[in-house]
XYZ file of C-alpha atoms in Angstrom:
358
model
C -208.156 44.983 -13.414
C -210.601 45.648 -16.233
C -211.918 42.153 -16.046
C -213.070 42.745 -12.468
C -214.943 45.905 -13.461
C -212.475 48.602 -12.224
C -211.146 51.054 -14.774
C -207.606 52.485 -14.638
C -208.990 55.885 -13.668
C -210.873 54.368 -10.760
C -207.717 52.705 -9.530
C -205.918 56.030 -9.500
C -208.676 57.697 -7.471
C -208.651 54.823 -4.985
C -204.936 55.118 -4.422
C -205.265 58.915 -3.923
C -207.995 58.385 -1.314
C -205.803 55.998 0.617
C -203.021 58.583 0.747
C -205.330 61.386 2.049
C -207.062 59.401 4.809
C -204.124 59.662 7.367
C -204.020 63.443 6.940
C -207.719 64.019 7.754
C -207.326 64.543 11.678
C -204.486 67.005 11.205
C -206.435 69.047 8.689
C -209.474 69.097 10.986
C -207.455 70.753 13.806
C -205.882 73.444 11.653
C -207.136 77.040 11.943
C -209.165 77.907 8.871
C -208.108 81.571 9.070
C -204.516 81.881 10.336
C -204.084 85.326 8.873
C -206.843 86.745 11.155
C -205.112 85.871 14.455
C -201.685 86.858 13.263
C -202.972 90.354 12.545
C -204.015 90.921 16.218
C -201.504 92.438 18.735
C -199.882 89.929 21.046
C -200.914 90.015 24.725
C -197.699 90.239 26.805
C -199.429 88.896 29.939
C -199.048 85.235 30.813
C -201.810 83.070 29.416
C -204.161 81.322 31.797
C -206.558 78.506 31.104
C -209.170 78.065 33.808
C -212.038 75.595 33.931
C -215.480 76.931 33.165
C -216.825 75.612 36.474
C -214.909 78.370 38.289
C -217.163 80.983 36.649
C -220.865 80.412 37.391
C -222.076 82.888 34.756
C -220.414 80.851 32.048
C -221.326 77.431 33.356
C -224.531 77.427 31.302
C -222.579 77.872 28.094
C -220.203 75.084 28.921
C -221.405 73.092 25.967
C -220.501 75.929 23.590
C -217.059 76.550 25.008
C -214.345 74.157 23.966
C -211.125 73.811 25.895
C -212.240 76.026 28.848
C -212.386 79.820 29.164
C -209.545 82.288 29.687
C -210.846 85.415 31.500
C -208.831 88.639 31.724
C -206.229 88.899 34.514
C -207.279 90.416 37.880
C -206.718 94.171 38.288
C -204.056 93.769 40.961
C -201.769 91.954 38.562
C -201.770 94.740 36.010
C -198.694 96.882 35.581
C -198.614 99.965 37.918
C -197.454 103.294 36.613
C -194.357 104.724 38.338
C -195.011 107.449 40.888
C -194.158 110.952 39.766
C -191.109 112.382 41.527
C -190.569 116.114 40.930
C -187.217 117.247 39.752
C -184.880 119.235 41.997
C -183.092 118.709 45.343
C -184.851 117.055 48.247
C -185.999 119.365 51.122
C -183.473 119.861 53.941
C -184.467 118.147 57.201
C -182.320 119.356 60.157
C -181.018 116.866 62.702
C -182.628 116.802 66.169
C -180.838 118.613 68.969
C -181.228 119.355 72.691
C -182.131 122.832 73.918
C -180.271 124.341 76.915
C -181.786 123.800 80.371
C -181.079 123.043 84.031
C -178.701 120.142 84.590
C -178.636 120.127 88.419
C -181.963 119.726 90.229
C -182.173 119.718 94.048
C -185.437 119.133 95.947
C -186.478 118.082 99.431
C -187.806 114.636 100.137
C -191.491 114.403 99.257
C -191.486 117.390 96.893
C -192.140 117.249 93.139
C -188.960 116.891 91.051
C -188.944 117.782 87.336
C -185.979 116.787 85.159
C -186.103 118.952 82.013
C -185.443 117.641 78.507
C -186.281 119.905 75.557
C -185.684 118.743 71.978
C -185.856 120.581 68.664
C -186.547 118.962 65.258
C -187.340 115.553 66.728
C -189.390 114.493 63.696
C -190.520 110.873 63.856
C -187.873 109.815 66.355
C -188.580 108.870 69.987
C -187.232 110.219 73.297
C -186.322 107.928 76.189
C -185.228 108.363 79.821
C -182.794 106.112 81.654
C -180.942 106.293 84.950
C -177.202 106.195 84.329
C -175.969 102.782 85.386
C -179.404 101.201 85.041
C -180.057 98.248 82.737
C -183.469 99.308 81.398
C -185.377 102.326 80.118
C -187.595 104.283 82.484
C -189.709 105.655 79.654
C -189.997 105.760 75.865
C -192.033 108.611 74.492
C -194.800 109.324 76.986
C -195.058 105.704 78.150
C -193.434 104.711 81.474
C -191.802 101.283 81.145
C -191.322 100.536 84.846
C -193.854 99.658 87.531
C -193.564 102.954 89.389
C -196.627 105.161 89.893
C -194.313 107.905 91.106
C -193.000 108.555 87.577
C -194.573 110.238 84.579
C -193.452 112.047 81.409
C -194.741 115.591 80.900
C -194.896 116.200 77.124
C -195.644 119.537 75.486
C -195.225 120.721 71.886
C -194.099 124.275 71.140
C -193.622 126.292 67.935
C -190.504 125.967 65.762
C -190.378 122.194 66.219
C -189.589 122.400 69.950
C -191.026 119.845 72.390
C -190.634 119.077 76.110
C -190.114 115.516 77.404
C -189.695 116.187 81.137
C -189.337 113.306 83.583
C -191.470 114.022 86.677
C -191.177 112.464 90.148
C -194.480 113.087 91.923
C -192.856 112.628 95.370
C -189.074 112.590 95.277
C -187.359 109.948 97.415
C -183.798 109.915 98.696
C -183.066 106.780 96.631
C -184.124 108.650 93.478
C -180.955 110.745 93.657
C -178.526 110.200 90.800
C -177.690 111.020 87.196
C -180.397 110.631 84.561
C -180.039 110.560 80.787
C -182.509 111.788 78.186
C -181.817 110.091 74.828
C -182.955 110.548 71.239
C -183.363 107.059 69.791
C -181.396 107.120 66.515
C -178.488 105.370 64.804
C -176.092 107.776 66.497
C -176.529 108.165 70.253
C -177.641 111.623 71.346
C -178.162 112.225 75.071
C -178.707 114.961 77.661
C -177.820 114.359 81.326
C -179.510 115.848 84.398
C -178.444 115.335 88.027
C -181.109 114.898 90.709
C -180.332 115.514 94.388
C -183.038 114.679 96.930
C -182.391 116.238 100.355
C -183.581 114.254 103.341
C -186.662 115.723 104.957
C -185.864 117.632 108.181
C -187.837 116.955 111.387
C -190.999 118.908 112.160
C -189.845 121.799 114.351
C -191.954 124.986 114.083
C -189.988 128.154 114.870
C -190.781 131.877 114.538
C -188.699 134.961 115.255
C -188.950 138.697 114.735
C -186.143 141.205 114.270
C -186.071 144.982 114.129
C -185.114 148.202 115.897
C -187.215 148.917 118.948
C -186.407 152.646 119.133
C -186.604 154.810 116.025
C -186.266 158.563 115.651
C -189.245 160.350 114.186
C -188.980 160.508 110.397
C -186.737 157.459 110.155
C -187.677 154.085 108.674
C -189.375 151.451 110.808
C -188.226 147.982 109.651
C -189.314 144.620 111.099
C -188.483 141.149 109.765
C -190.406 137.977 110.667
C -188.893 134.554 109.904
C -190.901 131.368 110.437
C -190.487 127.703 109.533
C -192.058 124.387 110.413
C -188.857 122.445 109.873
C -190.134 119.914 107.375
C -192.177 122.391 105.337
C -192.629 126.076 104.589
C -195.569 127.764 106.357
C -198.414 128.845 104.141
C -198.662 132.456 105.309
C -197.997 135.035 108.054
C -200.104 137.940 109.343
C -199.089 141.188 111.029
C -200.902 142.891 113.916
C -200.439 146.225 115.745
C -201.828 146.535 119.236
C -204.158 143.616 118.463
C -205.485 145.000 115.149
C -204.671 143.195 111.898
C -202.600 145.312 109.554
C -203.962 145.674 106.025
C -203.707 148.248 103.260
C -207.016 149.897 104.044
C -206.416 150.593 107.731
C -202.639 151.124 107.536
C -201.903 152.644 104.111
C -198.409 153.772 105.163
C -197.304 150.196 106.008
C -195.728 148.028 103.284
C -195.576 144.235 103.842
C -193.619 141.819 101.613
C -193.338 138.018 101.777
C -191.003 135.503 100.138
C -190.022 131.857 100.553
C -186.538 130.456 101.205
C -186.281 126.885 99.920
C -182.852 126.308 101.445
C -184.080 126.840 105.001
C -187.735 125.844 104.400
C -188.830 129.186 105.840
C -191.237 131.992 105.045
C -189.925 135.537 105.526
C -192.127 138.621 105.831
C -190.886 142.198 106.080
C -192.801 145.200 107.458
C -191.676 148.666 106.350
C -192.763 152.206 107.328
C -190.784 154.755 105.328
C -191.189 157.719 107.661
C -191.986 156.757 111.228
C -194.258 158.931 113.376
C -195.269 158.880 116.983
C -198.573 157.219 116.024
C -196.572 154.269 114.641
C -195.399 153.325 118.120
C -196.921 150.163 119.550
C -196.683 146.392 119.880
C -196.217 144.593 116.545
C -197.047 140.882 116.295
C -196.151 138.385 113.568
C -198.343 135.254 113.465
C -197.738 132.243 111.198
C -200.365 129.942 109.694
C -199.318 127.319 112.260
C -200.390 129.711 115.062
C -196.830 130.619 116.113
C -196.479 134.194 117.436
C -193.586 136.615 117.890
C -193.868 140.253 119.015
C -191.753 143.383 119.451
C -192.375 146.798 121.035
C -191.584 149.747 118.739
C -191.140 153.318 120.035
C -190.878 156.258 117.654
C -189.063 159.037 119.524
C -190.115 162.649 119.059
C -187.540 165.397 119.769
C -188.056 167.821 122.753
C -190.666 165.654 124.404
C -190.470 163.165 127.296
C -189.844 159.650 125.978
C -188.883 156.294 127.304
C -185.133 156.127 127.679
C -183.625 153.860 125.013
C -182.757 150.421 126.271
C -183.736 151.045 129.933
C -187.544 151.220 129.945
C -187.420 154.034 132.532
C -188.621 157.600 132.268
C -186.139 160.099 130.943
C -186.870 163.629 132.235
C -184.710 166.429 130.922
C -183.777 169.205 133.464
C -181.851 172.495 133.083
C -180.539 175.400 135.313
C -183.148 177.764 136.771
C -183.077 181.507 136.063
C -181.382 183.768 138.666
C -183.456 184.257 141.901
C -186.253 181.956 140.615
C -186.265 179.652 143.715
C -184.812 182.061 146.352
C -188.059 182.323 148.290
C -187.986 178.674 149.361
C -184.667 179.215 151.156
C -185.565 182.534 152.913
C -186.952 181.049 156.184
C -183.713 179.094 156.674
C -181.539 182.143 156.130
C -183.533 184.336 158.514
C -183.420 181.838 161.388
C -179.596 181.661 161.270
C -177.803 185.014 160.806
C -174.434 183.340 160.184
C -175.766 181.248 157.347
C -177.551 184.280 156.005
C -174.342 186.325 156.015
C -172.310 183.616 154.286
C -174.988 183.075 151.716
C -175.293 186.769 151.036
C -171.575 187.210 150.606
C -171.383 184.206 148.327
C -174.222 185.540 146.243
C -172.558 188.948 145.930
C -169.222 187.427 144.957
C -170.821 185.220 142.282
C -172.828 188.111 140.950
C -169.698 190.270 140.801
C -167.787 187.606 138.929
C -170.624 187.116 136.448
C -170.952 190.817 135.732
């Protein structure tokens, strides 16, 4: 080796260089300061490596960034803190229940029919109506689920968690009769049943009548009752008249008039009352309905010890009594004087009667 100009020490350095050349790439990739990174806390989030092109603000520094850029994770992927739940028992929520109400509704054909359903503590649950035997709901909540403009749900909230969910028929029909069920939609079935009966509309037949005593003693009560109907509906009103004058509180303060309706017979009844009848209360009383029907009655208040119409006959009733002694003797004197026999008999009879009386 020496003869070629290479010393033993040079040979040793050459061999050492040959051994280190394969290790040069590995040493270039090693971190010059491993202790610095190991001292930092570890990020528990999953690591992401995104291309720089996805971030325009960093695209200009692309030459300075090696291996891409890892931005922080979006906010929505961060860990959420648990919601605070206070200690202690949960508040008591009572179960819904039905309030008492009518279960049998009867109306005439064409009238409004209201099926009541009142619920307490309904909460977030819904109320539905269904005809028993039907295959579909009529309503859920306030929404009607059938193509029927005649139906609606009347809803009203009240204090103490009470609410109405009434099913309303604007014009009841005979085919609407049946059993209906109000339900609370829940896991366990809760229902309230109401029966609807629609009575067929009677024919239009206006009628009016008046009842009362025609003859009343002075000081007694005068009572008249007027009953009127139109058959298929109840009349709107009735008026009272006496001798052609309308009776009202201002002109007849002693007369009391009451009115009330009778749904069963579709009639309007009015009663006229005079607590203490007087002779001035006598006269012809007329009851007239709003449909122009008229009924009348003649009332006579009888006064004691005075000539009055005889009760029930319509004829004059004149009271007569015995005359005092000798009051009408002069009218018979010409007859007695013309016939001595008759005069004698009459005189004897008179004397005998007088003797018996005395």
